[in-house]
């Protein structure tokens, strides 16, 4: 059984388009995260939700908007895509919002903006 | 602000050899330290973590790490590397970022294992 799943796995799109990435976890966790991994493998947190409430919002352009319809899902919508948005986006979840909790990562979504 | 430095971008070892991956952290209070592994095309998986107590921490897959406060280090070790250990390894430090908690990752060390 997949613990944290993301769709799609690959996403290729043109500049200026709007796209969404979906994430679902079946671990019963309260907290979910979005990370961005750039071409140099640097991994940085973007957002964190706890029980559908935003608790971490790093310096991310307003074009990125997370949405959590329920605590098992955290989707990432990106408006007006730019070349610099090309990266691998990872979703993760943990039992609570405490960083001491183990975070479980999804397989990633590789976004390529042309 | 918290930060993590992994000085080695890429390390190559022979199968069966010992391994040590370096990690240095910067954090104002007691750090919470983690090692994650990312296999090709996969998400990250937790290997081990240190919060307090015994400074030598055992993890999964035969890995261990030692916390040395005096050196601000949390190096990952394995006595005998297997070909399946080839992956990217990330050290991370946990701490408060403003009023929120977050993990800050290093830039990773790519491990290649030669047969």
mmCIF file of C-alpha atoms in Angstrom:
data_model
loop_
_atom_site.group_PDB
_atom_site.id
_atom_site.type_symbol
_atom_site.label_atom_id
_atom_site.label_comp_id
_atom_site.label_asym_id
_atom_site.label_seq_id
_atom_site.Cartn_x
_atom_site.Cartn_y
_atom_site.Cartn_z
ATOM 1 C CA UNK A 1 0.000 0.000 0.000
ATOM 2 C CA UNK A 2 1.342 3.400 -0.966
ATOM 3 C CA UNK A 3 1.663 5.642 2.089
ATOM 4 C CA UNK A 4 2.098 8.998 0.343
ATOM 5 C CA UNK A 5 1.161 9.214 -3.317
ATOM 6 C CA UNK A 6 1.466 12.038 -5.798
ATOM 7 C CA UNK A 7 0.010 12.580 -9.237
ATOM 8 C CA UNK A 8 1.242 13.090 -11.805
ATOM 9 C CA UNK A 9 4.755 11.681 -11.607
ATOM 10 C CA UNK A 10 5.886 13.776 -14.562
ATOM 11 C CA UNK A 11 4.470 17.067 -15.782
ATOM 12 C CA UNK A 12 5.700 18.913 -18.861
ATOM 13 C CA UNK A 13 4.046 22.205 -19.710
ATOM 14 C CA UNK A 14 4.526 25.561 -21.348
ATOM 15 C CA UNK A 15 5.362 28.820 -19.633
ATOM 16 C CA UNK A 16 2.298 30.735 -18.554
ATOM 17 C CA UNK A 17 0.108 27.681 -18.025
ATOM 18 C CA UNK A 18 -1.635 26.762 -14.776
ATOM 19 C CA UNK A 19 -1.137 23.279 -13.339
ATOM 20 C CA UNK A 20 -1.936 21.266 -10.235
ATOM 21 C CA UNK A 21 -0.175 18.463 -8.414
ATOM 22 C CA UNK A 22 -2.157 16.213 -6.118
ATOM 23 C CA UNK A 23 -1.023 14.479 -2.959
ATOM 24 C CA UNK A 24 -2.742 11.925 -0.786
ATOM 25 C CA UNK A 25 -1.621 10.098 2.339
ATOM 26 C CA UNK A 26 -3.249 7.037 3.877
ATOM 27 C CA UNK A 27 -1.245 7.083 7.106
ATOM 28 C CA UNK A 28 -3.822 8.968 9.135
ATOM 29 C CA UNK A 29 -1.360 11.802 9.693
ATOM 30 C CA UNK A 30 -2.443 15.276 10.690
ATOM 31 C CA UNK A 31 0.303 17.232 8.921
ATOM 32 C CA UNK A 32 1.278 17.444 5.276
ATOM 33 C CA UNK A 33 4.059 19.324 3.508
ATOM 34 C CA UNK A 34 5.203 20.459 0.102
ATOM 35 C CA UNK A 35 8.921 20.608 -0.672
ATOM 36 C CA UNK A 36 10.729 21.811 -3.776
ATOM 37 C CA UNK A 37 13.940 20.113 -4.910
ATOM 38 C CA UNK A 38 15.861 22.133 -7.456
ATOM 39 C CA UNK A 39 18.254 20.939 -10.129
ATOM 40 C CA UNK A 40 21.103 20.876 -7.599
ATOM 41 C CA UNK A 41 19.115 18.535 -5.362
ATOM 42 C CA UNK A 42 18.594 21.272 -2.762
ATOM 43 C CA UNK A 43 15.411 20.473 -0.865
ATOM 44 C CA UNK A 44 13.433 23.305 0.659
ATOM 45 C CA UNK A 45 10.097 23.395 2.396
ATOM 46 C CA UNK A 46 7.353 25.440 0.784
ATOM 47 C CA UNK A 47 4.210 24.825 2.835
ATOM 48 C CA UNK A 48 2.918 22.818 5.727
ATOM 49 C CA UNK A 49 -0.676 22.106 6.723
ATOM 50 C CA UNK A 50 -1.901 20.697 10.004
ATOM 51 C CA UNK A 51 -5.497 19.483 10.061
ATOM 52 C CA UNK A 52 -6.231 21.521 6.945
ATOM 53 C CA UNK A 53 -4.752 24.704 8.423
ATOM 54 C CA UNK A 54 -1.678 26.387 7.003
ATOM 55 C CA UNK A 55 1.152 26.395 9.554
ATOM 56 C CA UNK A 56 4.270 26.987 7.459
ATOM 57 C CA UNK A 57 4.381 29.299 4.484
ATOM 58 C CA UNK A 58 7.909 29.953 3.348
ATOM 59 C CA UNK A 59 8.875 32.701 0.948
ATOM 60 C CA UNK A 60 7.074 31.321 -2.056
ATOM 61 C CA UNK A 61 5.567 33.369 -4.912
ATOM 62 C CA UNK A 62 1.832 33.961 -4.705
ATOM 63 C CA UNK A 63 1.495 31.929 -7.878
ATOM 64 C CA UNK A 64 1.802 28.850 -5.675
ATOM 65 C CA UNK A 65 -1.348 28.042 -3.746
ATOM 66 C CA UNK A 66 -1.759 24.940 -1.612
ATOM 67 C CA UNK A 67 -5.210 23.568 -0.941
ATOM 68 C CA UNK A 68 -6.162 20.984 1.643
ATOM 69 C CA UNK A 69 -9.716 19.684 1.160
ATOM 70 C CA UNK A 70 -9.245 17.276 4.056
ATOM 71 C CA UNK A 71 -6.334 16.178 6.192
ATOM 72 C CA UNK A 72 -5.489 13.289 3.868
ATOM 73 C CA UNK A 73 -5.013 15.519 0.831
ATOM 74 C CA UNK A 74 -2.789 18.478 0.060
ATOM 75 C CA UNK A 75 -2.795 19.755 -3.494
ATOM 76 C CA UNK A 76 -0.481 22.331 -5.025
ATOM 77 C CA UNK A 77 -1.763 24.678 -7.684
ATOM 78 C CA UNK A 78 0.669 26.779 -9.659
ATOM 79 C CA UNK A 79 -0.471 29.725 -11.777
ATOM 80 C CA UNK A 80 1.419 31.333 -14.658
ATOM 81 C CA UNK A 81 4.236 28.820 -14.672
ATOM 82 C CA UNK A 82 7.773 30.124 -15.171
ATOM 83 C CA UNK A 83 10.976 28.423 -16.303
ATOM 84 C CA UNK A 84 12.349 28.644 -12.769
ATOM 85 C CA UNK A 85 9.486 26.533 -11.469
ATOM 86 C CA UNK A 86 11.053 23.482 -13.093
ATOM 87 C CA UNK A 87 11.944 21.165 -10.227
ATOM 88 C CA UNK A 88 10.898 18.036 -8.423
ATOM 89 C CA UNK A 89 8.088 18.655 -5.961
ATOM 90 C CA UNK A 90 7.744 16.335 -3.002
ATOM 91 C CA UNK A 91 4.774 15.895 -0.779
ATOM 92 C CA UNK A 92 5.301 14.550 2.735
ATOM 93 C CA UNK A 93 3.264 13.830 5.828
ATOM 94 C CA UNK A 94 3.878 13.358 9.538
ATOM 95 C CA UNK A 95 1.855 12.458 12.576
ATOM 96 C CA UNK A 96 1.846 16.006 13.919
ATOM 97 C CA UNK A 97 3.364 19.364 13.026
ATOM 98 C CA UNK A 98 6.296 18.758 15.352
ATOM 99 C CA UNK A 99 9.511 18.477 13.356
ATOM 100 C CA UNK A 100 10.624 15.652 15.640
ATOM 101 C CA UNK A 101 8.069 13.439 13.935
ATOM 102 C CA UNK A 102 9.286 11.306 11.062
ATOM 103 C CA UNK A 103 8.217 12.719 7.743
ATOM 104 C CA UNK A 104 7.107 10.278 5.058
ATOM 105 C CA UNK A 105 7.758 11.412 1.521
ATOM 106 C CA UNK A 106 5.948 10.732 -1.705
ATOM 107 C CA UNK A 107 7.835 9.703 -4.857
ATOM 108 C CA UNK A 108 7.922 13.242 -6.232
ATOM 109 C CA UNK A 109 6.537 15.049 -9.265
ATOM 110 C CA UNK A 110 9.048 16.196 -11.839
ATOM 111 C CA UNK A 111 7.788 19.459 -13.323
ATOM 112 C CA UNK A 112 9.388 20.730 -16.513
ATOM 113 C CA UNK A 113 8.406 24.152 -17.800
ATOM 114 C CA UNK A 114 9.313 24.826 -21.428
ATOM 115 C CA UNK B 1 18.939 30.700 11.449
ATOM 116 C CA UNK B 2 19.544 26.999 11.244
ATOM 117 C CA UNK B 3 21.669 25.558 8.446
ATOM 118 C CA UNK B 4 23.282 22.307 7.365
ATOM 119 C CA UNK B 5 26.476 21.777 5.413
ATOM 120 C CA UNK B 6 27.362 18.540 3.698
ATOM 121 C CA UNK B 7 30.929 19.136 2.496
ATOM 122 C CA UNK B 8 31.066 16.197 0.083
ATOM 123 C CA UNK B 9 28.942 16.476 -3.039
ATOM 124 C CA UNK B 10 29.879 13.027 -4.343
ATOM 125 C CA UNK B 11 31.607 10.048 -2.733
ATOM 126 C CA UNK B 12 32.596 6.782 -4.370
ATOM 127 C CA UNK B 13 33.372 3.672 -2.359
ATOM 128 C CA UNK B 14 33.867 0.029 -3.181
ATOM 129 C CA UNK B 15 31.335 -2.514 -2.086
ATOM 130 C CA UNK B 16 32.286 -3.868 1.315
ATOM 131 C CA UNK B 17 34.283 -0.788 2.272
ATOM 132 C CA UNK B 18 33.378 1.425 5.187
ATOM 133 C CA UNK B 19 31.561 4.698 4.697
ATOM 134 C CA UNK B 20 31.403 8.035 6.461
ATOM 135 C CA UNK B 21 29.292 10.919 5.213
ATOM 136 C CA UNK B 22 29.911 14.270 6.823
ATOM 137 C CA UNK B 23 27.333 16.699 8.115
ATOM 138 C CA UNK B 24 27.869 19.968 9.982
ATOM 139 C CA UNK B 25 25.022 21.990 11.372
ATOM 140 C CA UNK B 26 24.422 25.458 12.710
ATOM 141 C CA UNK B 27 21.712 25.962 15.268
ATOM 142 C CA UNK B 28 21.438 28.169 18.327
ATOM 143 C CA UNK B 29 19.915 25.653 20.703
ATOM 144 C CA UNK B 30 19.908 21.886 21.071
ATOM 145 C CA UNK B 31 19.611 20.569 17.534
ATOM 146 C CA UNK B 32 17.338 17.837 16.330
ATOM 147 C CA UNK B 33 19.231 15.998 13.601
ATOM 148 C CA UNK B 34 18.162 13.629 10.876
ATOM 149 C CA UNK B 35 19.601 11.615 8.029
ATOM 150 C CA UNK B 36 17.400 10.808 5.048
ATOM 151 C CA UNK B 37 18.198 8.705 1.978
ATOM 152 C CA UNK B 38 16.807 9.205 -1.497
ATOM 153 C CA UNK B 39 17.127 6.318 -3.911
ATOM 154 C CA UNK B 40 16.967 7.140 -7.626
ATOM 155 C CA UNK B 41 13.478 8.199 -8.648
ATOM 156 C CA UNK B 42 12.151 7.821 -5.124
ATOM 157 C CA UNK B 43 11.120 10.032 -2.265
ATOM 158 C CA UNK B 44 13.167 10.471 0.889
ATOM 159 C CA UNK B 45 13.256 7.839 3.616
ATOM 160 C CA UNK B 46 14.338 8.442 7.198
ATOM 161 C CA UNK B 47 17.489 6.530 8.181
ATOM 162 C CA UNK B 48 17.860 7.784 11.740
ATOM 163 C CA UNK B 49 17.361 10.769 13.993
ATOM 164 C CA UNK B 50 18.921 12.282 17.111
ATOM 165 C CA UNK B 51 17.131 14.336 19.716
ATOM 166 C CA UNK B 52 18.956 13.707 22.985
ATOM 167 C CA UNK B 53 20.619 11.016 25.045
ATOM 168 C CA UNK B 54 23.199 8.624 23.649
ATOM 169 C CA UNK B 55 25.205 10.463 21.035
ATOM 170 C CA UNK B 56 25.604 7.335 18.902
ATOM 171 C CA UNK B 57 22.356 6.632 17.098
ATOM 172 C CA UNK B 58 21.473 3.437 15.296
ATOM 173 C CA UNK B 59 19.287 3.505 12.237
ATOM 174 C CA UNK B 60 17.866 1.273 9.573
ATOM 175 C CA UNK B 61 19.885 -0.623 6.945
ATOM 176 C CA UNK B 62 22.915 -0.883 9.248
ATOM 177 C CA UNK B 63 23.601 2.858 9.407
ATOM 178 C CA UNK B 64 24.646 4.784 12.487
ATOM 179 C CA UNK B 65 25.460 8.411 13.206
ATOM 180 C CA UNK B 66 27.354 10.147 15.958
ATOM 181 C CA UNK B 67 26.427 13.542 17.359
ATOM 182 C CA UNK B 68 29.435 15.632 18.380
ATOM 183 C CA UNK B 69 28.369 18.918 19.903
ATOM 184 C CA UNK B 70 31.946 20.260 20.105
ATOM 185 C CA UNK B 71 32.333 19.841 16.352
ATOM 186 C CA UNK B 72 28.741 20.657 15.414
ATOM 187 C CA UNK B 73 28.729 17.437 13.453
ATOM 188 C CA UNK B 74 26.423 14.525 12.872
ATOM 189 C CA UNK B 75 28.310 12.156 10.585
ATOM 190 C CA UNK B 76 26.707 9.072 9.103
ATOM 191 C CA UNK B 77 28.610 5.796 9.049
ATOM 192 C CA UNK B 78 28.268 2.259 7.817
ATOM 193 C CA UNK B 79 30.946 -0.404 8.373
ATOM 194 C CA UNK B 80 30.387 -2.277 5.099
ATOM 195 C CA UNK B 81 28.615 -0.736 2.130
ATOM 196 C CA UNK B 82 26.314 -2.733 -0.141
ATOM 197 C CA UNK B 83 25.628 -1.913 -3.776
ATOM 198 C CA UNK B 84 22.024 -1.115 -2.840
ATOM 199 C CA UNK B 85 23.258 1.771 -0.667
ATOM 200 C CA UNK B 86 23.984 3.840 -3.766
ATOM 201 C CA UNK B 87 21.733 6.861 -3.351
ATOM 202 C CA UNK B 88 21.626 10.498 -2.338
ATOM 203 C CA UNK B 89 21.955 11.167 1.389
ATOM 204 C CA UNK B 90 20.564 14.237 3.091
ATOM 205 C CA UNK B 91 21.320 15.541 6.544
ATOM 206 C CA UNK B 92 18.705 17.793 8.128
ATOM 207 C CA UNK B 93 18.317 19.870 11.259
ATOM 208 C CA UNK B 94 14.995 20.599 12.891
ATOM 209 C CA UNK B 95 14.160 23.731 14.737
ATOM 210 C CA UNK B 96 11.843 26.635 14.984
ATOM 211 C CA UNK B 97 11.601 28.901 12.032
ATOM 212 C CA UNK B 98 9.899 31.884 13.540
ATOM 213 C CA UNK B 99 6.881 30.461 15.275
ATOM 214 C CA UNK B 100 6.840 27.394 13.103
ATOM 215 C CA UNK B 101 8.791 24.196 13.109
ATOM 216 C CA UNK B 102 10.566 23.030 9.991
ATOM 217 C CA UNK B 103 13.372 20.849 8.730
ATOM 218 C CA UNK B 104 16.318 22.451 6.990
ATOM 219 C CA UNK B 105 18.146 20.090 4.646
ATOM 220 C CA UNK B 106 21.705 20.037 3.448
ATOM 221 C CA UNK B 107 22.443 19.864 -0.251
ATOM 222 C CA UNK B 108 23.016 16.147 -0.180
ATOM 223 C CA UNK B 109 25.867 13.732 -0.825
ATOM 224 C CA UNK B 110 25.636 11.372 -3.753
ATOM 225 C CA UNK B 111 27.036 7.939 -2.951
ATOM 226 C CA UNK B 112 28.307 5.709 -5.756
ATOM 227 C CA UNK B 113 29.213 2.116 -4.927
ATOM 228 C CA UNK B 114 31.682 0.290 -7.154
ATOM 229 C CA UNK B 115 31.457 -3.502 -7.438
#
